[in-house]
mmCIF file of C-alpha atoms in Angstrom:
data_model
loop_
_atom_site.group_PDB
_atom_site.id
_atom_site.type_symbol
_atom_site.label_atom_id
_atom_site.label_comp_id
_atom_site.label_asym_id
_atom_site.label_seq_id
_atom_site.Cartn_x
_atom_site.Cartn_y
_atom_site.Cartn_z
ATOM 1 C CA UNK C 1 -189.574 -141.744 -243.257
ATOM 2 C CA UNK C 2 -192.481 -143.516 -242.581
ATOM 3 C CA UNK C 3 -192.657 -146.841 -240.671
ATOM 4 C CA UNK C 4 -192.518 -150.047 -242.858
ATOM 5 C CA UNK C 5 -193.847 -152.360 -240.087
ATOM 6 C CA UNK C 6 -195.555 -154.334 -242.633
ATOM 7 C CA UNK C 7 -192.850 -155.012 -245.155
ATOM 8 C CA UNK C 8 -192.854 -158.735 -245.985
ATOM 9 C CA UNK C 9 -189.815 -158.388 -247.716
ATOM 10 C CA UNK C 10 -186.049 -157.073 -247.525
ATOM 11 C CA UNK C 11 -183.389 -155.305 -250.554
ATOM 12 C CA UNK C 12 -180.332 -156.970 -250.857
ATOM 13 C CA UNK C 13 -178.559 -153.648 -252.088
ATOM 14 C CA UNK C 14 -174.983 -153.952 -252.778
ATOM 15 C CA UNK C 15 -175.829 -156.455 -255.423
ATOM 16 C CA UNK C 16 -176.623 -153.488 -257.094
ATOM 17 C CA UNK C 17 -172.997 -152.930 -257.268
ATOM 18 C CA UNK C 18 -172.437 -156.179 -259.129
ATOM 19 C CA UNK C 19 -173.587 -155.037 -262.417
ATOM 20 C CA UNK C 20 -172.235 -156.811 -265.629
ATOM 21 C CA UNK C 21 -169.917 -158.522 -263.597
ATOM 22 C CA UNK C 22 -172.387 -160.749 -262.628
ATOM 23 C CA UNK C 23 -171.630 -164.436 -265.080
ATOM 24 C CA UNK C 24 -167.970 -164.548 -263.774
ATOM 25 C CA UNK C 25 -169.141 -164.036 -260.151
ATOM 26 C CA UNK C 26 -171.514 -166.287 -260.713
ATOM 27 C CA UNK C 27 -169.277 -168.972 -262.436
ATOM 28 C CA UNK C 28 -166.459 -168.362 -259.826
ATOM 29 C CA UNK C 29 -168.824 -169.005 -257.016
ATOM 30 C CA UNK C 30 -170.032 -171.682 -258.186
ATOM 31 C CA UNK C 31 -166.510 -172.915 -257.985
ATOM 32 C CA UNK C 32 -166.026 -172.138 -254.608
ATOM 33 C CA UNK C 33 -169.063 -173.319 -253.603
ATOM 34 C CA UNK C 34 -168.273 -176.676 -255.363
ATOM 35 C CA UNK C 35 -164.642 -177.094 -253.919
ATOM 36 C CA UNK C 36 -165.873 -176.323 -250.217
ATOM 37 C CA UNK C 37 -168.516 -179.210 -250.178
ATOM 38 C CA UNK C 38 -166.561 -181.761 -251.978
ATOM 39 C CA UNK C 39 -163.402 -180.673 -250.298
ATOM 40 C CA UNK C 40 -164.951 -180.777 -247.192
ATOM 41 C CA UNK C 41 -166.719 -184.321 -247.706
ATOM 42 C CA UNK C 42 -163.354 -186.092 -248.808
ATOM 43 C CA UNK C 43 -162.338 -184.597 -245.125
ATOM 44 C CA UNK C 44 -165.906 -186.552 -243.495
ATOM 45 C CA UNK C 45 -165.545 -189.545 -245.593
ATOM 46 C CA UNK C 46 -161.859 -190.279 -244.816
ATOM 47 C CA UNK C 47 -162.423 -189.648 -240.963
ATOM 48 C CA UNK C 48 -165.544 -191.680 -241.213
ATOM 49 C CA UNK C 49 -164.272 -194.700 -242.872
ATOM 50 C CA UNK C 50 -160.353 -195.140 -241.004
ATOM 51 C CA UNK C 51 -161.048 -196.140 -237.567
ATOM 52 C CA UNK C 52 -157.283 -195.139 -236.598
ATOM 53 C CA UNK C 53 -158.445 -191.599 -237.263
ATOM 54 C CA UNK C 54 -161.746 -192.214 -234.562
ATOM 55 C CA UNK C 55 -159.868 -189.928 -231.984
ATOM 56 C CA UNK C 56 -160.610 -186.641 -230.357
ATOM 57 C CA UNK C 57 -158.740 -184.687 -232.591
ATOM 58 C CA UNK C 58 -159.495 -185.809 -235.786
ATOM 59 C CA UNK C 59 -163.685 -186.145 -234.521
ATOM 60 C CA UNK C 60 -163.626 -182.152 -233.677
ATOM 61 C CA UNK C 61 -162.114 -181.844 -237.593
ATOM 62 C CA UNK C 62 -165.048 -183.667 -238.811
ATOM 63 C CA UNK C 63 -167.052 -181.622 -237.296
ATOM 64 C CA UNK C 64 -165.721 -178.357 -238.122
ATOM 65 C CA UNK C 65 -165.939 -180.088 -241.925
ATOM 66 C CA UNK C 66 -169.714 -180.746 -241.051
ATOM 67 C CA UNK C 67 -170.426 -176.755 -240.376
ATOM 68 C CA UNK C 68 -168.290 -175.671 -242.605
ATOM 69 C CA UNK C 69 -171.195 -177.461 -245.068
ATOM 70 C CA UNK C 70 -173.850 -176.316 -242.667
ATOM 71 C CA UNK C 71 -172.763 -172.248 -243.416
ATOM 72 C CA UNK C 72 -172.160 -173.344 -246.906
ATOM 73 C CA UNK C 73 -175.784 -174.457 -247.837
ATOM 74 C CA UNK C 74 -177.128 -171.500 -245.714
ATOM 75 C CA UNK C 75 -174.900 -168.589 -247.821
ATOM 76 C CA UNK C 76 -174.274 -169.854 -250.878
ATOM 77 C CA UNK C 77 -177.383 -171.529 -252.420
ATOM 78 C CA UNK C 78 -179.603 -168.707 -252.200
ATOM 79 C CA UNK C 79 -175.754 -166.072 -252.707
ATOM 80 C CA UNK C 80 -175.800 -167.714 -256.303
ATOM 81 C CA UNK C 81 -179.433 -167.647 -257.052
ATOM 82 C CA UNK C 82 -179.273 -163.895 -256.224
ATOM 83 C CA UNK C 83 -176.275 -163.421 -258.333
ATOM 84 C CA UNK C 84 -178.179 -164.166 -261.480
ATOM 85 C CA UNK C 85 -181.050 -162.420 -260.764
ATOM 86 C CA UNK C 86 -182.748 -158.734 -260.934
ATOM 87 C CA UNK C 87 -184.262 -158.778 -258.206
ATOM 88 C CA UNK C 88 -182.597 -159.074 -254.699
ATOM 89 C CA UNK C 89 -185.716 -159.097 -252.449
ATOM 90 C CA UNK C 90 -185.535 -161.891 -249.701
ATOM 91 C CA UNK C 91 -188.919 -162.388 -247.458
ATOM 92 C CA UNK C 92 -188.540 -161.752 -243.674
ATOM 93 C CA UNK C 93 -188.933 -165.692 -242.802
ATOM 94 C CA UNK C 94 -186.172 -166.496 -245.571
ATOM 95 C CA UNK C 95 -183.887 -163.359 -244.158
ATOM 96 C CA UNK C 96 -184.604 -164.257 -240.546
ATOM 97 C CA UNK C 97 -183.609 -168.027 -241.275
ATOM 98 C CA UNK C 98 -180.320 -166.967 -243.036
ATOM 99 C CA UNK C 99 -179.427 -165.073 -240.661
ATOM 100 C CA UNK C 100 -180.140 -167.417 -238.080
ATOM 101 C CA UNK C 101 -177.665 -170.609 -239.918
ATOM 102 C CA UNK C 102 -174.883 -168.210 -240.750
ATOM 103 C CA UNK C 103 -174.747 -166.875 -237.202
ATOM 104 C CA UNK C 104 -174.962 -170.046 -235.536
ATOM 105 C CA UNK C 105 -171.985 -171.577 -238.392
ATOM 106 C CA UNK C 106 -170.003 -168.800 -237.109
ATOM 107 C CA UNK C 107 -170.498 -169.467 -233.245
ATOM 108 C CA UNK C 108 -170.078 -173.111 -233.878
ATOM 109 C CA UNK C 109 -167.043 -172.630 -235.545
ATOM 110 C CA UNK C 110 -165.237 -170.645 -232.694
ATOM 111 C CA UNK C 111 -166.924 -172.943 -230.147
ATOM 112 C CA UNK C 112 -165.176 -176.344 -231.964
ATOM 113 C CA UNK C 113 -162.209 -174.336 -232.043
ATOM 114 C CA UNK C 114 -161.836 -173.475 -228.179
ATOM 115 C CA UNK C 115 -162.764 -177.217 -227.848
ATOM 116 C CA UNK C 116 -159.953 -178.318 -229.949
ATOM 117 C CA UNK C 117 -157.650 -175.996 -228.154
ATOM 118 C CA UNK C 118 -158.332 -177.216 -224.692
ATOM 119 C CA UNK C 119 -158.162 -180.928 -226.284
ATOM 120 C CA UNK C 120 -154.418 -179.427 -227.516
ATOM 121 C CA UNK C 121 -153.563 -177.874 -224.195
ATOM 122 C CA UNK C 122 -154.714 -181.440 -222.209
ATOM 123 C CA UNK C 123 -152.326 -183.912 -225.007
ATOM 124 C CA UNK C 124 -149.543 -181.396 -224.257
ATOM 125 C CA UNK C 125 -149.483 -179.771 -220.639
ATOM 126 C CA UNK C 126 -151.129 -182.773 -219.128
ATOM 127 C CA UNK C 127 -150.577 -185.765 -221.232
ATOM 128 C CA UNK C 128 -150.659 -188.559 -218.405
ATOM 129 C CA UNK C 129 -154.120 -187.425 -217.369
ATOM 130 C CA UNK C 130 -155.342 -187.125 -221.589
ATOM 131 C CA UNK C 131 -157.000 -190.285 -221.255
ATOM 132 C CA UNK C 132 -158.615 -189.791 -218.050
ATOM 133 C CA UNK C 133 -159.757 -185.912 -218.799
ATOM 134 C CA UNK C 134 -160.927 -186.301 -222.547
ATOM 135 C CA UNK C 135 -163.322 -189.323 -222.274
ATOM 136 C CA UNK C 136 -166.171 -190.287 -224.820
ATOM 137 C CA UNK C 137 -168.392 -189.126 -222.272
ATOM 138 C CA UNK C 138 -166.639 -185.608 -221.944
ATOM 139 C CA UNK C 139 -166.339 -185.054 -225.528
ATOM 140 C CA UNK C 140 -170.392 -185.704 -225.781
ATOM 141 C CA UNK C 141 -170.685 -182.633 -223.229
ATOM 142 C CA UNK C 142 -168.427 -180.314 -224.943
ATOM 143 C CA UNK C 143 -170.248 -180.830 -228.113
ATOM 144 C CA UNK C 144 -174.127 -180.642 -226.452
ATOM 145 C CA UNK C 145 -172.796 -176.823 -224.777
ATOM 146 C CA UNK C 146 -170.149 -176.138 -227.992
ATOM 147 C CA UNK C 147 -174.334 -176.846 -230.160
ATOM 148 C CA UNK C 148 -176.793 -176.084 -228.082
ATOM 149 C CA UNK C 149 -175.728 -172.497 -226.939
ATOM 150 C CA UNK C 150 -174.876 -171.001 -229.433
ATOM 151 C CA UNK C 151 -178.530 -172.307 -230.891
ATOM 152 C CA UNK C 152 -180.242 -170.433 -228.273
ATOM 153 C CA UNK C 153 -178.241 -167.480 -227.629
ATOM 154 C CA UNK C 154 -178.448 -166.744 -231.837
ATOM 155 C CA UNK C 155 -181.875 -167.740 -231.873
ATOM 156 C CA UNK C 156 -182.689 -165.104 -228.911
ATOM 157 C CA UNK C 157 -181.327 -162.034 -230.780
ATOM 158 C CA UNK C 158 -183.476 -163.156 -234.319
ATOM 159 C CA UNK C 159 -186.711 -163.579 -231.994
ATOM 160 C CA UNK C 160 -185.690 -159.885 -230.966
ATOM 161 C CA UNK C 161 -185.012 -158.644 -234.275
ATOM 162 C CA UNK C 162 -187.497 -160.237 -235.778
ATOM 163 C CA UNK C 163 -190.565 -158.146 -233.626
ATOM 164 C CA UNK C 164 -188.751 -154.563 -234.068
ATOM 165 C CA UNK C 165 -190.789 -152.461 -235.896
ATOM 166 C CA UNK C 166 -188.673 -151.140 -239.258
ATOM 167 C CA UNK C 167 -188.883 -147.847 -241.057
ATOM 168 C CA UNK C 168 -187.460 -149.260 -244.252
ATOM 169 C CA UNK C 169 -186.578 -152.328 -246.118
ATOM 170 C CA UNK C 170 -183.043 -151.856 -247.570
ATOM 171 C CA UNK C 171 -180.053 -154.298 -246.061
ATOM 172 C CA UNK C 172 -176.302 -152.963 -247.534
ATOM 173 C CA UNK C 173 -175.172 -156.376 -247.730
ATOM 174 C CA UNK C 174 -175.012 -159.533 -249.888
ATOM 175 C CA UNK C 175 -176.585 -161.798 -247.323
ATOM 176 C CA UNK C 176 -179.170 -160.631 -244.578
ATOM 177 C CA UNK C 177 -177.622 -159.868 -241.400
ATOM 178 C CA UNK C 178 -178.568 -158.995 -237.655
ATOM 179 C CA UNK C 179 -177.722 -155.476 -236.871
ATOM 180 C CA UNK C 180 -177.954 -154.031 -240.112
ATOM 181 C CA UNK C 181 -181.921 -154.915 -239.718
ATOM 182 C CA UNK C 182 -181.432 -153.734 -236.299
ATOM 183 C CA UNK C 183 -180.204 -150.324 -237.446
ATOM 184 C CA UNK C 184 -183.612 -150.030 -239.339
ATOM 185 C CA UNK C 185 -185.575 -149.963 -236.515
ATOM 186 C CA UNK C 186 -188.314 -147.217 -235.880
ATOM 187 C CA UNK C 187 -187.867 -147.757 -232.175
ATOM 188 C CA UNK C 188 -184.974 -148.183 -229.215
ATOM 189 C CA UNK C 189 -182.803 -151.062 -229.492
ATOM 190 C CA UNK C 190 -181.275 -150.773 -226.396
ATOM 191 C CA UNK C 191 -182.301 -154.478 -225.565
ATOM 192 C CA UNK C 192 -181.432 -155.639 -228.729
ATOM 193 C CA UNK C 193 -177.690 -154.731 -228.275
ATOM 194 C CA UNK C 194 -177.250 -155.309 -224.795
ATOM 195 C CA UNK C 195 -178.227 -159.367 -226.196
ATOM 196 C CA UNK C 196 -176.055 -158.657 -229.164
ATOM 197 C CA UNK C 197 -173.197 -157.604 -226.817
ATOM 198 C CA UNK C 198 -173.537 -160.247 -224.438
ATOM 199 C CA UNK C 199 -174.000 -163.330 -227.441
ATOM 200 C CA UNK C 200 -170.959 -161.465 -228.691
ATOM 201 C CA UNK C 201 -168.694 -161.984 -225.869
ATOM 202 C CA UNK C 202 -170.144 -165.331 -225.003
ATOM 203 C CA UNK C 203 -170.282 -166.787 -228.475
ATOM 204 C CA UNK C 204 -167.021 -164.571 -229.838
ATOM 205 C CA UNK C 205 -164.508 -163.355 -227.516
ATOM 206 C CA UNK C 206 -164.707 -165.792 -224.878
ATOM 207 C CA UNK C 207 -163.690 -168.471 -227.334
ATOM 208 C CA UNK C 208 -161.074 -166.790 -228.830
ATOM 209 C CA UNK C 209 -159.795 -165.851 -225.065
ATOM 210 C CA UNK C 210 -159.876 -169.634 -224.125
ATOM 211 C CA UNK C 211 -157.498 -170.368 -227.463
ATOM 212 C CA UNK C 212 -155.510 -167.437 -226.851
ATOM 213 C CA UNK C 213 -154.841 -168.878 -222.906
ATOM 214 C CA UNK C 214 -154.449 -172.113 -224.275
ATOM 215 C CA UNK C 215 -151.968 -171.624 -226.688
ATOM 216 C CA UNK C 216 -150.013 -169.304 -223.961
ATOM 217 C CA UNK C 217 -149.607 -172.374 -222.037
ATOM 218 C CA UNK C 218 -148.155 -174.448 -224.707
ATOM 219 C CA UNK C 219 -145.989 -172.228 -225.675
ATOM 220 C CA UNK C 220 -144.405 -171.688 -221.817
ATOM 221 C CA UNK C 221 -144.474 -175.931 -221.708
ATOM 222 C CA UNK C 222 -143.282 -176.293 -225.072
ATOM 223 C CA UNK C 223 -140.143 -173.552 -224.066
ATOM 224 C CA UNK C 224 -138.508 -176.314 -221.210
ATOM 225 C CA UNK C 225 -139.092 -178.925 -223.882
ATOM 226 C CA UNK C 226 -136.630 -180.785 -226.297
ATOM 227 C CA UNK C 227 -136.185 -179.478 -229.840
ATOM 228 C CA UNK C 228 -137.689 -182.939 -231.074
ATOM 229 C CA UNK C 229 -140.819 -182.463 -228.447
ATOM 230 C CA UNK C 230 -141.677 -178.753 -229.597
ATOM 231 C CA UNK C 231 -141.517 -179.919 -233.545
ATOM 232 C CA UNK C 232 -144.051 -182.395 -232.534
ATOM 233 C CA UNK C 233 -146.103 -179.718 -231.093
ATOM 234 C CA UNK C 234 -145.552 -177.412 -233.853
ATOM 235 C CA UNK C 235 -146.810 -179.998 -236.010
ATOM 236 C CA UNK C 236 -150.156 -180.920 -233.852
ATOM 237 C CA UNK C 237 -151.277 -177.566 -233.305
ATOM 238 C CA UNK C 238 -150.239 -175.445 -236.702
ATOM 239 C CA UNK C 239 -153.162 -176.714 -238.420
ATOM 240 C CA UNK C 240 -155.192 -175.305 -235.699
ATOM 241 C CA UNK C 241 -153.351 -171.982 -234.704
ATOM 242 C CA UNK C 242 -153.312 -171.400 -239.062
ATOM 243 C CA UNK C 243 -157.763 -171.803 -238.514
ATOM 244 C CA UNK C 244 -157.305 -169.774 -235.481
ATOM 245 C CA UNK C 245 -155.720 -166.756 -236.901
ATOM 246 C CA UNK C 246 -157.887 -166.744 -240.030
ATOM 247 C CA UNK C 247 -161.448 -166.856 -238.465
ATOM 248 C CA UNK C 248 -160.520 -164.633 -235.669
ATOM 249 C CA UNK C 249 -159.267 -161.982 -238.364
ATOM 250 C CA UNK C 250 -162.510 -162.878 -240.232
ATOM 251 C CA UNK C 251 -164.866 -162.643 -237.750
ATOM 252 C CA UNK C 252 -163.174 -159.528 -236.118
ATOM 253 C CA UNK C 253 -163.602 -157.399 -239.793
ATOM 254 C CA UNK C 254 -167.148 -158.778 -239.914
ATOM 255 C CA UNK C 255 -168.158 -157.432 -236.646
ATOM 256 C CA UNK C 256 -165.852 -154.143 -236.639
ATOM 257 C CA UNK C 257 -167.182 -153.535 -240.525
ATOM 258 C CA UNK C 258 -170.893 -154.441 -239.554
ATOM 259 C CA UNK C 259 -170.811 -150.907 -237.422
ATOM 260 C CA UNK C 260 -169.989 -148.627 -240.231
ATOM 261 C CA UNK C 261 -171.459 -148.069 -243.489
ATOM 262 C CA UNK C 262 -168.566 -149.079 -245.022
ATOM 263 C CA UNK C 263 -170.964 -149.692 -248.679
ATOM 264 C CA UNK C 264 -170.380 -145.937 -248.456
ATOM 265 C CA UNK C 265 -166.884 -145.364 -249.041
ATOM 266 C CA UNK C 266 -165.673 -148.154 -251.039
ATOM 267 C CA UNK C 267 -168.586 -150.306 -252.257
ATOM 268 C CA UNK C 268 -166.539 -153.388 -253.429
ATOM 269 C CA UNK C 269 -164.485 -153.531 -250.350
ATOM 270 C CA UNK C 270 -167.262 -153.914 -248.583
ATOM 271 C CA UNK C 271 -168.766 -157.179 -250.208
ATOM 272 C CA UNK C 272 -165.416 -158.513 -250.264
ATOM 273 C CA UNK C 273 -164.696 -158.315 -246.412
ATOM 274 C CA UNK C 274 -168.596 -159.281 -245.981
ATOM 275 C CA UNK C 275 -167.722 -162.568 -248.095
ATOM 276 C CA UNK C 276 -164.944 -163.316 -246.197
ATOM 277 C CA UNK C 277 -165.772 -164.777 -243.216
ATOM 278 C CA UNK C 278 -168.370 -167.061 -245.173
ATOM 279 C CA UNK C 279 -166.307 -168.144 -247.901
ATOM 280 C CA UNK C 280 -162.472 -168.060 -246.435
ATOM 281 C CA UNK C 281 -162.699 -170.689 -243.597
ATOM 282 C CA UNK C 282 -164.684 -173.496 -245.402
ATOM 283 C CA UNK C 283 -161.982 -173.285 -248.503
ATOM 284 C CA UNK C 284 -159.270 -173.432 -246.159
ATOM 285 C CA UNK C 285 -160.255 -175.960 -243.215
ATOM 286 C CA UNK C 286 -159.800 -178.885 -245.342
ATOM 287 C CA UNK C 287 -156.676 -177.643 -246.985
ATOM 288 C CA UNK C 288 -154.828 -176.974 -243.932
ATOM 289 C CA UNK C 289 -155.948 -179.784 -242.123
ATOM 290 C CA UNK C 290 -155.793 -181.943 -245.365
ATOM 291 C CA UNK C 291 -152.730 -181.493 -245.934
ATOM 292 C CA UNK C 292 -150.715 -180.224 -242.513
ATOM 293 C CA UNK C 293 -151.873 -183.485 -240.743
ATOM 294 C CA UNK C 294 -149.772 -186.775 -242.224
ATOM 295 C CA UNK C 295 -152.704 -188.944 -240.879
ATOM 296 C CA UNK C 296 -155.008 -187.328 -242.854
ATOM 297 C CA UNK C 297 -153.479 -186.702 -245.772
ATOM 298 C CA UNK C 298 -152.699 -190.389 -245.919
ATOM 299 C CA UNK C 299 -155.884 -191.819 -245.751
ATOM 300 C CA UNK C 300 -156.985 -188.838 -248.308
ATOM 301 C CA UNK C 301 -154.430 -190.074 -250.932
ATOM 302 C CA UNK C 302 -155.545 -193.959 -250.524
ATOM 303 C CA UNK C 303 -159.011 -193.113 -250.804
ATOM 304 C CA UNK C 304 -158.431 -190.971 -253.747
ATOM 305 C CA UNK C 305 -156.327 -193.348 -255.656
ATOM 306 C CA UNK C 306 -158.188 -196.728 -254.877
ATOM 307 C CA UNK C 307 -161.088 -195.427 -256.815
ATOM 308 C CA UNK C 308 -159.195 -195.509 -260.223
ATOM 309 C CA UNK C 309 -157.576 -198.629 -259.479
ATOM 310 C CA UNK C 310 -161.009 -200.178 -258.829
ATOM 311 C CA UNK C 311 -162.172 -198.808 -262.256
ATOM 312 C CA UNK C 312 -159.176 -200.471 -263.830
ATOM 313 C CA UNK C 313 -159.650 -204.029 -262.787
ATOM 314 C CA UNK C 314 -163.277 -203.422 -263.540
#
């Protein structure tokens, strides 16, 4: 094969695999996509507006609202715009850039997650010390490393990806992604996936550890504890353990299926499980959350149903 070093442009190629069915994915997507932004903004408005709800927990849900909108607009705008069309070419700065915002949604997303776990495993295992441990001025510092690092460490393995030298074009995916440009290189990526590996366990597994610890703790407190005391727990953290479960099954499928050429063997399996993990979590943040936490759903259901009633005495 010869070397492609050149190519301005990628193939999208499992939309090949679409065919006719393309309108109803099109229209159900569309769907999705609408439900997960306005879901997702009732979520930011409501937190936004109640001041009772200004508190640790309920800021780290906005903000895993506000990416859930961030990986939205970077899948699913140009997702449905590919949908309808013939062509499925996407230029190397418009491939690079996707794959930079859904990487970084995903690494943001376990990183708010291990911070709401610790914030969990503080309330619980050390609640006369909450106040003192989980300041304003701590909760500024988890958010600066939970942002920032993931930023670079993603941005570092697109830089690296990004100057490989490819001998072809053709990405078996819906959406661009890292290694599967990786895999087209003409030349050894040994540095590439040493940096993939080690963003992986940084960004990935050591977040997932953290809640995993976290949640081992809690449950040895929580055993010593009062029936009332561990339905008050149950009904803190299920929200969370429920978000937990689904990305890390999400985001372990994504990186297990990324290895094999899945596209292969069963072609429509494999754009399902490559949706998942950027279509499952934004639908069902603001559902568990929405409607697990009482505070929430409260202010929700006030917000909702003042709008008619202003409409009325209009």
């Amino acid at each position: 094969m010869e070397n492609n070093t050149s190519a301005s442009y990628f193939n999208l190629t499992m939309f090949l695999n679409i065919g006719n069915y393309r309108y109803p994915a099109f229209v159900l997507c569309l769907l999705l996509c609408a439900f997960i932004i306005s879901a997702n903004l009732v979520i930011i408005v409501a937190i936004a507006r109640e001041k009772s709800l200004h508190e640790p927990m309920y800021i780290f849900i906005l903000f895993l609202s506000v990416n859930s909108l961030y990986g939205t607009a970077g899948f699913f705008f140009r997702f449905l715009r590919d949908l309808l069309s013939d062509s499925h070419l996407i230029s190397r700065p418009a491939c690079f850039t996707q794959i930079y915002v859904i990487y970084t949604y995903a690494s943001y997303e376990l990183t708010l997650l291990g911070i709401m776990a610790y914030d969990r495993y503080v309330a619980i295992c050390q609640p006369l010390h909450y106040h003192n441990k989980i300041t304003a001025r701590m909760i500024c510092k988890l958010f600066v490393i939970a942002w920032i690092y993931p930023a670079v460490a993603v941005g570092t393995c697109v830089y690296l990806s990004s100057r490989l030298p490819l001998c072809d074009n053709k990405i078996p995916k819906v959406f661009c992604a890292n290694w599967n440009i990786v895999k087209l290189s003409c030349v050894s990526t040994v540095l590439n996936n040493l940096v993939g590996m080690f963003v992986s366990t940084s960004t990935v597994f050591l977040p997932l550890a953290f809640v995993l610890y976290t949640y081992i703790r809690i449950f040895l407190i929580c055993r010593k504890c009062s029936p009332e005391f561990k339905s008050k727990v149950i009904q803190s953290c299920l929200p969370h353990i429920i978000t937990f479960v689904n990305y890390s099954v999400t985001v372990f499928c994504d990186v297990s299926l990324s290895r094999i050429n899945l596209e292969e063997l069963n072609p429509l399996l494999a754009i399902i499980l490559s949706l998942e993990f950027v279509v499952i979590p934004p639908i069902l943040n603001p559902l568990v959350y929405g409607l697990k936490l009482p505070e929430i759903r409260k202010i929700m259901l006030r917000t909702l149903c003042s709008k008619p009633a202003q409409a009325v005495k209009a």
